Coordinates of C-alpha atoms in Angstrom, one line a residue:
Chain A
M1066 CA 10.9 -17.0 -23.2
F1067 CA 11.6 -20.7 -23.2
L1068 CA 10.6 -24.0 -24.7
I1069 CA 7.9 -26.1 -23.0
N1070 CA 7.6 -29.8 -23.4
C1071 CA 3.8 -30.3 -23.7
P1072 CA 2.9 -33.8 -22.3
Y1073 CA 0.6 -34.2 -25.3
C1074 CA 2.4 -32.4 -28.2
G1075 CA 6.1 -32.3 -27.3
E1076 CA 8.4 -29.4 -27.3
R1077 CA 6.9 -26.1 -28.4
D1078 CA 7.6 -22.4 -28.1
Q1079 CA 6.4 -20.8 -24.8
S1080 CA 4.4 -18.2 -26.8
E1081 CA 1.9 -21.0 -27.7
F1082 CA 1.0 -21.5 -24.0
S1083 CA -0.7 -19.5 -21.4
C1084 CA 0.1 -19.7 -17.7
G1085 CA -2.7 -20.4 -15.3
G1086 CA -0.8 -19.4 -12.2
E1087 CA 0.0 -21.4 -9.0
A1088 CA -1.0 -25.0 -9.1
H1089 CA -2.7 -27.2 -6.5
I1090 CA -4.9 -24.5 -5.0
V1091 CA -8.0 -26.6 -4.2
R1092 CA -11.4 -25.1 -4.6
P1093 CA -13.1 -25.2 -1.2
K1094 CA -15.5 -28.1 -0.9
Q1095 CA -18.0 -26.1 1.3
P1096 CA -17.9 -22.6 -0.1
T1097 CA -20.9 -21.4 2.0
E1098 CA -19.0 -22.2 5.2
L1099 CA -15.9 -20.2 4.4
S1100 CA -15.0 -17.0 6.3
D1101 CA -14.0 -13.8 4.4
D1102 CA -10.4 -14.5 5.4
Q1103 CA -10.5 -18.0 3.9
W1104 CA -12.1 -16.7 0.7
A1105 CA -9.4 -14.0 0.4
E1106 CA -6.7 -16.7 0.9
Y1107 CA -8.3 -18.9 -1.8
L1108 CA -9.0 -16.1 -4.3
F1109 CA -6.1 -13.7 -4.0
M1110 CA -3.2 -14.8 -1.8
R1111 CA -0.3 -16.4 -3.7
K1112 CA 3.1 -17.8 -2.7
N1113 CA 4.7 -16.0 -5.6
I1114 CA 7.9 -17.9 -5.0
K1115 CA 11.3 -16.9 -6.2
G1116 CA 12.7 -20.4 -6.8
I1117 CA 10.9 -23.7 -7.5
Q1118 CA 7.2 -23.1 -8.2
F1119 CA 4.4 -25.5 -9.1
E1120 CA 2.1 -24.0 -11.7
R1121 CA -0.6 -24.7 -14.2
W1122 CA -0.2 -24.2 -18.0
N1123 CA -2.5 -24.4 -20.9
H1124 CA -1.4 -25.2 -24.5
A1125 CA -3.7 -22.5 -25.8
H1126 CA -2.5 -22.4 -29.4
G1127 CA -2.0 -26.2 -29.6
C1128 CA -3.9 -29.1 -28.1
R1129 CA -5.6 -26.7 -25.6
K1130 CA -5.1 -29.2 -22.8
W1131 CA -4.1 -28.1 -19.2
F1132 CA -1.1 -29.6 -17.4
N1133 CA 1.2 -28.8 -14.5
M1134 CA 4.8 -27.7 -14.5
V1135 CA 7.7 -27.3 -12.0
R1136 CA 9.7 -24.3 -12.9
D1137 CA 12.4 -22.3 -11.2
T1138 CA 11.2 -18.7 -11.4
S1139 CA 14.6 -17.3 -10.6
N1140 CA 16.0 -18.6 -13.9
D1141 CA 13.0 -19.9 -15.9
K1142 CA 14.5 -23.5 -15.9
I1143 CA 11.8 -26.1 -16.2
H1144 CA 12.3 -29.1 -13.9
A1145 CA 9.3 -31.3 -14.7
V1146 CA 6.1 -31.4 -16.6
Y1147 CA 3.2 -33.6 -15.5
K1148 CA -0.4 -34.2 -16.4
M1149 CA -3.4 -32.9 -14.4
G1150 CA -4.4 -35.3 -11.7
E1151 CA -0.9 -36.8 -11.4
K1152 CA 1.0 -36.4 -8.2
P1153 CA 3.6 -33.6 -8.2
P1154 CA 7.1 -35.0 -8.4
V1155 CA 9.1 -34.8 -5.1
E1156 CA 12.6 -33.5 -5.3
Chain B
M1295 CA 22.3 22.9 3.6
K1296 CA 25.8 21.6 3.7
N1297 CA 26.4 21.5 0.0
K1298 CA 23.8 23.5 -1.8
Y1299 CA 23.7 23.1 -5.6
S1300 CA 23.4 26.4 -7.5
I1301 CA 24.9 28.2 -10.4
F1302 CA 27.5 29.7 -8.0
S1303 CA 28.6 26.3 -6.7
L1304 CA 28.8 25.1 -10.3
I1305 CA 31.1 28.1 -11.2
K1306 CA 33.2 27.7 -8.1
N1307 CA 33.7 24.0 -8.7
A1308 CA 34.5 24.6 -12.4
F1309 CA 37.8 26.2 -11.2
S1310 CA 38.9 22.9 -9.6
Q1311 CA 37.9 20.8 -12.7
H1312 CA 34.8 19.5 -10.7
E1313 CA 37.1 17.3 -8.7
N1314 CA 36.1 18.7 -5.2
W1315 CA 32.3 18.0 -5.2
K1316 CA 31.4 16.4 -1.9
Q1317 CA 29.7 13.0 -1.9
A1318 CA 26.0 13.4 -2.1
W1319 CA 25.3 10.7 0.4
G1320 CA 27.5 8.7 2.8
D1321 CA 28.4 5.0 3.0
P1322 CA 27.7 4.2 6.7
K1323 CA 28.1 1.0 8.6
P1324 CA 24.8 -0.3 10.0
K1325 CA 24.1 0.6 13.7
G1326 CA 22.9 -2.1 16.1
E1327 CA 19.4 -0.5 16.4
Y1328 CA 17.2 1.9 14.5
E1329 CA 13.8 3.5 15.2
A1330 CA 12.6 2.3 11.8
I1331 CA 14.1 0.4 8.9
I1332 CA 13.1 0.7 5.3
I1333 CA 13.8 -2.4 3.1
G1334 CA 14.4 -1.3 -0.4
G1335 CA 16.5 1.7 -1.7
G1336 CA 14.5 2.6 -4.8
G1337 CA 12.6 5.8 -5.3
H1338 CA 9.7 4.8 -3.1
G1339 CA 11.9 3.6 -0.2
L1340 CA 14.2 6.6 -0.3
A1341 CA 11.2 9.0 -0.5
T1342 CA 9.7 7.2 2.5
A1343 CA 12.9 7.7 4.5
Y1344 CA 13.1 11.3 3.4
Y1345 CA 9.5 12.1 4.6
L1346 CA 9.9 10.1 7.8
A1347 CA 12.9 12.3 8.7
K1348 CA 11.4 15.6 7.3
K1349 CA 7.8 15.5 8.3
H1350 CA 7.8 13.0 11.3
N1351 CA 11.1 13.8 12.8
M1352 CA 12.3 10.2 12.7
R1353 CA 16.0 10.7 12.1
N1354 CA 17.4 7.4 13.6
I1355 CA 16.4 5.3 10.6
A1356 CA 18.1 3.3 7.9
V1357 CA 17.4 2.3 4.3
L1358 CA 18.7 -1.2 3.4
E1359 CA 19.3 -1.9 -0.2
K1360 CA 20.4 -5.3 -1.6
G1361 CA 22.2 -3.8 -4.6
W1362 CA 22.8 -0.1 -5.2
I1363 CA 20.2 2.7 -4.8
G1364 CA 18.0 3.2 -7.8
G1365 CA 19.4 0.0 -9.4
G1366 CA 16.0 -1.8 -9.6
N1367 CA 12.8 -0.6 -11.1
T1368 CA 13.6 3.0 -10.3
G1369 CA 16.2 2.9 -13.0
R1370 CA 14.3 0.6 -15.3
N1371 CA 11.0 2.3 -15.9
T1372 CA 9.9 4.6 -18.7
T1373 CA 9.6 7.7 -16.4
I1374 CA 6.0 8.6 -17.2
I1375 CA 4.1 10.7 -14.7
R1376 CA 0.4 11.2 -14.9
S1377 CA -2.7 11.2 -12.6
N1378 CA -5.6 10.6 -14.9
Y1379 CA -7.0 7.5 -13.1
L1380 CA -10.6 6.6 -13.1
W1381 CA -11.6 5.9 -9.5
D1382 CA -11.7 8.6 -6.7
A1383 CA -9.2 6.7 -4.5
S1384 CA -6.7 6.4 -7.3
A1385 CA -7.2 10.0 -8.5
G1386 CA -6.5 11.2 -4.9
L1387 CA -3.4 9.1 -4.6
Y1388 CA -1.8 9.9 -8.0
D1389 CA -2.7 13.6 -8.1
H1390 CA -1.2 14.0 -4.6
A1391 CA 2.0 12.7 -6.1
L1392 CA 1.8 14.9 -9.2
K1393 CA 1.4 18.0 -7.0
I1394 CA 4.6 17.1 -5.1
W1395 CA 6.4 16.4 -8.4
E1396 CA 5.7 20.0 -9.5
N1397 CA 7.9 21.5 -6.8
L1398 CA 10.3 18.5 -6.1
S1399 CA 13.4 19.9 -7.9
Q1400 CA 13.2 23.0 -5.7
E1401 CA 12.4 21.1 -2.5
L1402 CA 15.3 18.6 -3.0
N1403 CA 17.7 21.2 -4.5
Y1404 CA 18.3 18.5 -7.1
N1405 CA 17.3 18.8 -10.7
I1406 CA 15.0 15.8 -11.4
M1407 CA 14.3 17.2 -14.9
F1408 CA 10.6 17.1 -14.4
S1409 CA 9.0 18.0 -17.7
Q1410 CA 5.2 18.5 -18.0
R1411 CA 5.1 17.7 -21.7
G1412 CA 1.7 16.1 -21.5
V1413 CA 0.5 12.5 -21.8
M1414 CA -1.9 11.5 -24.6
N1415 CA -3.9 8.3 -24.4
L1416 CA -5.2 7.0 -27.8
A1417 CA -8.5 5.3 -28.5
H1418 CA -8.6 2.7 -31.3
N1419 CA -12.2 1.4 -31.1
L1420 CA -15.6 2.5 -30.0
Q1421 CA -15.3 1.0 -26.5
D1422 CA -12.0 2.8 -26.1
V1423 CA -13.7 6.0 -27.0
R1424 CA -16.5 5.5 -24.5
D1425 CA -14.0 4.4 -21.7
L1426 CA -11.7 7.3 -22.3
K1427 CA -14.5 9.9 -22.5
R1428 CA -15.9 8.5 -19.2
R1429 CA -12.4 8.8 -17.7
T1430 CA -12.0 12.4 -18.9
H1431 CA -15.3 13.3 -17.1
A1432 CA -14.3 11.4 -13.9
N1433 CA -10.9 13.1 -13.9
R1434 CA -12.5 16.6 -14.2
L1435 CA -14.9 15.8 -11.3
N1436 CA -11.8 15.0 -9.2
G1437 CA -10.1 18.3 -10.2
I1438 CA -7.6 16.6 -12.6
D1439 CA -7.0 18.3 -15.9
A1440 CA -8.1 16.1 -18.9
V1441 CA -9.4 16.9 -22.3
W1442 CA -10.8 14.7 -25.1
L1443 CA -9.2 15.2 -28.5
N1444 CA -10.7 14.0 -31.8
T1445 CA -8.6 12.4 -34.5
N1446 CA -7.7 15.8 -36.1
Q1447 CA -6.7 17.2 -32.8
V1448 CA -4.6 14.2 -32.1
K1449 CA -2.8 14.7 -35.4
E1450 CA -2.3 18.4 -34.6
F1451 CA -0.9 17.7 -31.1
C1452 CA 1.5 15.0 -32.4
P1453 CA 1.9 15.2 -36.2
I1454 CA 4.0 12.0 -36.6
I1455 CA 1.1 9.7 -35.6
N1456 CA -0.5 7.8 -38.5
T1457 CA -4.2 8.8 -38.3
S1458 CA -5.1 7.1 -41.6
P1459 CA -8.5 5.2 -41.3
D1460 CA -6.9 2.3 -43.1
I1461 CA -4.5 1.0 -40.4
R1462 CA -5.4 -2.1 -38.4
Y1463 CA -6.3 -0.1 -35.3
P1464 CA -7.2 3.4 -36.5
V1465 CA -6.9 6.4 -34.2
L1466 CA -10.4 7.5 -33.2
G1467 CA -9.3 10.1 -30.8
G1468 CA -7.6 10.4 -27.5
T1469 CA -7.3 12.1 -24.1
L1470 CA -4.7 14.5 -23.0
Q1471 CA -3.5 15.4 -19.5
R1472 CA -1.2 18.5 -20.0
R1473 CA 0.1 18.5 -16.4
A1474 CA 1.5 15.0 -17.0
G1475 CA 4.9 14.3 -18.3
T1476 CA 8.3 12.7 -17.4
A1477 CA 11.2 13.1 -15.0
R1478 CA 14.7 11.8 -14.8
H1479 CA 14.3 8.5 -12.9
D1480 CA 17.8 8.1 -11.5
A1481 CA 17.8 11.8 -10.3
V1482 CA 14.7 11.1 -8.2
A1483 CA 16.5 8.3 -6.3
W1484 CA 19.7 10.4 -6.0
G1485 CA 17.8 13.6 -4.9
Y1486 CA 15.8 11.7 -2.2
A1487 CA 19.0 9.9 -1.1
R1488 CA 20.9 13.1 -0.7
G1489 CA 18.0 14.8 1.1
A1490 CA 17.5 11.9 3.5
D1491 CA 21.3 11.5 4.1
E1492 CA 21.5 15.1 5.1
M1493 CA 18.9 14.7 7.8
G1494 CA 20.8 11.8 9.3
V1495 CA 19.2 8.8 7.5
D1496 CA 21.7 5.9 7.0
I1497 CA 21.6 4.6 3.5
I1498 CA 23.2 1.1 3.5
Q1499 CA 23.9 -0.4 0.1
N1500 CA 24.9 -4.0 -0.7
C1501 CA 23.0 -5.1 2.4
E1502 CA 20.6 -7.9 1.7
V1503 CA 17.8 -8.7 4.1
K1504 CA 17.9 -12.5 4.9
G1505 CA 15.2 -12.7 7.6
I1506 CA 12.7 -10.9 9.7
K1507 CA 12.7 -11.6 13.4
R1508 CA 9.4 -11.7 15.2
N1509 CA 8.4 -12.0 18.8
G1510 CA 4.8 -13.2 18.6
D1511 CA 3.1 -10.6 16.5
Q1512 CA 5.6 -7.9 17.0
V1513 CA 8.7 -7.4 14.8
E1514 CA 12.1 -7.3 16.5
G1515 CA 14.6 -6.7 13.8
V1516 CA 16.0 -7.8 10.5
E1517 CA 18.7 -10.4 9.7
T1518 CA 20.9 -9.0 7.0
S1519 CA 24.1 -9.9 5.1
K1520 CA 25.8 -7.3 7.3
G1521 CA 24.5 -8.8 10.6
F1522 CA 21.4 -8.5 12.8
I1523 CA 19.8 -5.0 13.2
K1524 CA 17.2 -4.3 15.9
T1525 CA 14.1 -2.3 15.2
K1526 CA 10.4 -2.0 16.1
K1527 CA 9.2 -0.7 12.8
I1528 CA 9.9 -2.2 9.3
G1529 CA 8.7 -0.6 6.1
V1530 CA 9.0 -3.0 3.1
V1531 CA 9.3 -1.3 -0.3
A1532 CA 10.8 -4.2 -2.2
A1533 CA 8.7 -4.0 -5.5
G1534 CA 9.0 -7.3 -7.3
H1535 CA 10.6 -9.0 -4.3
S1536 CA 7.8 -8.0 -1.8
S1537 CA 6.5 -11.6 -1.7
V1538 CA 10.0 -12.8 -0.9
I1539 CA 10.3 -10.5 2.1
A1540 CA 6.7 -11.3 3.1
N1541 CA 7.5 -15.0 3.2
M1542 CA 10.3 -14.3 5.6
A1543 CA 7.7 -12.8 8.0
G1544 CA 5.4 -15.8 7.4
L1545 CA 3.0 -13.6 5.4
K1546 CA 1.3 -14.2 2.0
L1547 CA 0.5 -11.3 -0.3
P1548 CA -2.0 -11.1 -3.2
L1549 CA 0.9 -10.4 -5.6
E1550 CA 2.4 -12.0 -8.7
S1551 CA 5.9 -10.9 -9.9
K1552 CA 6.4 -10.6 -13.6
P1553 CA 9.0 -9.2 -15.9
L1554 CA 8.1 -5.9 -17.6
Q1555 CA 10.2 -4.7 -20.5
A1556 CA 11.3 -1.5 -22.0
L1557 CA 13.7 -0.5 -24.7
V1558 CA 15.4 2.6 -26.1
S1559 CA 16.4 3.5 -29.6
E1560 CA 19.5 5.2 -30.9
P1561 CA 19.4 8.9 -30.1
V1562 CA 17.9 11.2 -32.8
K1563 CA 17.0 14.9 -33.0
P1564 CA 13.7 16.0 -31.3
I1565 CA 10.8 14.3 -33.1
I1566 CA 8.1 13.7 -30.4
D1567 CA 7.7 16.3 -27.7
T1568 CA 5.0 14.5 -25.6
V1569 CA 4.2 11.0 -24.3
V1570 CA 1.8 9.0 -26.3
M1571 CA 0.3 5.8 -24.8
S1572 CA -2.0 3.3 -26.5
N1573 CA -3.9 0.9 -24.4
A1574 CA -5.5 -1.3 -27.1
V1575 CA -2.3 -2.0 -29.1
H1576 CA 0.0 -1.8 -26.0
A1577 CA 2.6 0.6 -27.2
Y1578 CA 3.8 3.8 -25.6
V1579 CA 6.6 6.1 -26.6
S1580 CA 8.3 9.3 -25.5
Q1581 CA 11.7 10.8 -26.3
S1582 CA 14.4 11.3 -23.6
D1583 CA 16.4 14.5 -23.4
K1584 CA 19.3 12.5 -24.9
G1585 CA 17.2 11.9 -27.9
E1586 CA 16.4 8.2 -27.5
L1587 CA 12.9 7.0 -28.1
V1588 CA 11.8 5.4 -24.8
I1589 CA 9.4 2.6 -25.5
G1590 CA 7.4 0.6 -23.0
A1591 CA 6.4 -3.0 -23.7
G1592 CA 4.2 -5.4 -21.8
T1593 CA 4.6 -8.0 -19.1
D1594 CA 5.2 -11.6 -19.6
A1595 CA 2.1 -13.6 -18.6
Y1596 CA 3.9 -15.8 -16.0
V1597 CA 5.7 -15.4 -12.7
S1598 CA 9.4 -14.8 -13.2
Y1599 CA 12.2 -13.0 -11.4
T1600 CA 14.7 -13.1 -14.3
Q1601 CA 14.7 -9.4 -15.2
R1602 CA 14.8 -10.4 -18.9
G1603 CA 11.4 -10.8 -20.5
S1604 CA 10.4 -12.5 -23.8
H1605 CA 11.2 -11.4 -27.3
D1606 CA 7.6 -11.9 -28.6
V1607 CA 6.4 -9.2 -26.1
V1608 CA 8.9 -6.7 -27.6
E1609 CA 8.0 -7.8 -31.1
G1610 CA 4.3 -7.1 -30.5
T1611 CA 5.0 -3.7 -29.1
L1612 CA 7.3 -2.7 -32.0
K1613 CA 4.8 -3.9 -34.6
A1614 CA 2.2 -1.5 -33.0
I1615 CA 4.8 1.3 -32.8
L1616 CA 5.6 0.9 -36.5
E1617 CA 1.9 1.0 -37.5
L1618 CA 1.3 4.1 -35.5
Y1619 CA 4.6 5.9 -36.4
P1620 CA 5.8 4.7 -39.8
I1621 CA 8.5 7.4 -39.6
F1622 CA 10.4 5.1 -37.0
S1623 CA 10.6 2.2 -39.4
R1624 CA 14.4 2.5 -39.9
M1625 CA 15.3 3.3 -36.3
K1626 CA 17.7 0.9 -34.5
M1627 CA 17.0 -0.2 -31.0
L1628 CA 20.0 0.3 -28.7
R1629 CA 19.1 -1.4 -25.4
Q1630 CA 16.3 -3.6 -24.0
W1631 CA 15.8 -4.7 -20.4
G1632 CA 13.3 -6.0 -17.9
G1633 CA 12.3 -5.2 -14.4
I1634 CA 10.3 -7.3 -12.0
V1635 CA 6.9 -5.8 -11.2
D1636 CA 4.6 -7.0 -8.4
I1637 CA 1.0 -7.0 -9.7
C1638 CA -2.1 -6.9 -7.5
P1639 CA -5.3 -8.6 -8.7
D1640 CA -7.0 -5.2 -8.9
A1641 CA -3.9 -3.4 -10.4
S1642 CA -3.8 -1.0 -7.5
P1643 CA -1.0 -0.7 -5.0
I1644 CA -0.9 -1.7 -1.3
I1645 CA 0.2 0.9 1.2
S1646 CA -0.7 -0.7 4.4
K1647 CA -0.2 -2.0 7.9
T1648 CA -0.3 -5.8 8.3
N1649 CA -1.5 -8.0 11.1
I1650 CA 2.1 -8.2 12.4
K1651 CA 2.8 -5.1 14.6
G1652 CA 5.5 -2.9 13.2
L1653 CA 5.5 -4.5 9.8
Y1654 CA 4.3 -2.3 6.9
F1655 CA 4.1 -2.9 3.2
N1656 CA 4.2 -0.6 0.3
C1657 CA 3.9 -2.8 -2.8
G1658 CA 1.8 -3.9 -5.7
W1659 CA 2.5 -0.9 -7.9
G1660 CA 2.7 -3.3 -10.8
T1661 CA 3.5 -1.6 -14.1
G1662 CA 3.1 2.0 -13.0
G1663 CA 4.8 2.9 -9.8
F1664 CA 7.3 5.5 -10.8
K1665 CA 4.7 8.3 -11.3
A1666 CA 3.6 7.9 -7.6
T1667 CA 7.1 7.9 -6.1
P1668 CA 6.8 11.2 -4.0
G1669 CA 3.2 10.6 -3.0
S1670 CA 3.8 7.0 -2.1
G1671 CA 6.8 7.9 0.1
D1672 CA 4.9 10.7 1.8
L1673 CA 1.8 8.5 2.6
F1674 CA 3.9 5.5 3.6
A1675 CA 5.9 7.6 5.9
H1676 CA 2.7 8.9 7.5
T1677 CA 1.4 5.3 7.8
I1678 CA 4.6 4.1 9.5
A1679 CA 5.0 7.1 11.8
N1680 CA 1.4 7.2 13.0
D1681 CA 0.7 3.4 12.8
E1682 CA -2.5 4.6 10.9
P1683 CA -3.0 5.2 7.2
H1684 CA -3.4 8.8 5.8
K1685 CA -6.9 9.3 4.4
L1686 CA -5.4 9.3 0.8
N1687 CA -4.0 5.7 1.2
A1688 CA -6.8 4.3 3.5
A1689 CA -8.4 2.6 0.5
F1690 CA -5.2 0.9 -0.4
N1691 CA -5.0 -1.3 2.6
L1692 CA -4.3 -5.0 2.6
N1693 CA -7.7 -5.8 4.1
R1694 CA -9.5 -4.9 0.9
F1695 CA -8.8 -8.4 -0.5
V1696 CA -10.8 -9.7 2.5
S1697 CA -13.6 -7.1 2.5
G1698 CA -13.9 -7.1 -1.3
D1699 CA -13.6 -3.3 -1.5
L1700 CA -11.1 -3.4 -4.4
V1701 CA -9.9 -0.4 -6.3
D1702 CA -10.3 -1.9 -9.7
E1703 CA -8.1 0.0 -12.1
H1704 CA -7.7 -2.8 -14.6
G1705 CA -7.9 -1.4 -18.1
A1706 CA -9.3 1.8 -16.7
A1707 CA -5.9 2.9 -15.8
A1708 CA -5.0 3.9 -19.3
V1709 CA -2.3 1.3 -19.9
A1710 CA -2.8 -2.3 -20.6
H1711 CA -2.0 -4.5 -17.6

């Protein structure tokens, strides 16, 4: 449990948000040309990192907008929050 | 058996104030090379080593554990054992485990306190009723005992449940598996460790795996905090940290690791003599032999390795518990903790070879791995020894995420995921 600084609403309790999982997984541009392995990679395989992870969050019980977050999954510390479409911060 | 436990050994040792019991397992230094290495000294890993030695005669093997044996999810779960799963593949897997549980104390000569006190799953809405009745029929077709109870029968079986029609989620009935129950979780790890150690397995604690060495698509050994160890076969049973080990081998798994919480109350006299689970309101409770209520809460809905978990999850569970059992309203909770569970998209485990030769994974048990410990170890040992899955774990291969042949137990598995 932690506080999240929503880029639209400011700091709110984490229970107002829902996590959309790993960020920057791009939907394949030509789905019909994908092999089964590539589909499995897109649909199911996850980095599931212990450490700095990029992920998508939604302020479900607030502004309902999606945004991205950089969080350390080993201690739940949030390093950065940035809007959809913005470039992920480089550290 | 070098040190058989019995009433006679208990009496004999009583004369020396119980100070001369032999250590149940040793503390060996790692050798330079093993026939196989198991990464993870929890129940599943130790059971794997035990069955590799016992059934497949692989004695030159080691179990590497980062902390101490049974200190991870083995010692953090709510000890529930049942096999009332919907799909044939799951029913086969979990009932195989349940059949081993029934004789495990005798086999290991170690009292794992297996108690077939029954597990009851409650229905709170019409869809629950339909789903649970369907599951009862599916269970029976697979030879697994299951009965449907109406509201009065639920009340009769567990009188402290509030079956009033006025509560927010009234009890409309439930299913009961009488062969299901609980076991002492630590004892399972200790019993398997003692059994494996006796057959020559090296159990190496405080030994963290730092890397996996590959030569092309064949494994060559593991880099550890106690040096490099050569081996041709690696079985990974690292629960929440499976992805971390997989990344070392350049592999990605379909897993997300999340904290799952449980809590226990202060000890009280016997009040609930069974296990009651409720899917819809996500609350389940049983009573330990010490008298504590053992309560399982849910997972946090985001990836985290913190072994803590959020307060709102606990609060939600306790609200449901209080509505169903008003008698617990003045109980105090003693301890709360979290364990990191690795969850598969279809909520079924992976017991599988990989596309790297000699690298095997047993993971993805998610919120319900304890019940499968003996079966999981047995089938994983078979898979490692023969380089082929047993027919009972063939469906639980890693390739199902490519073929689409998933074992979808979400929701159907009788606990909320």
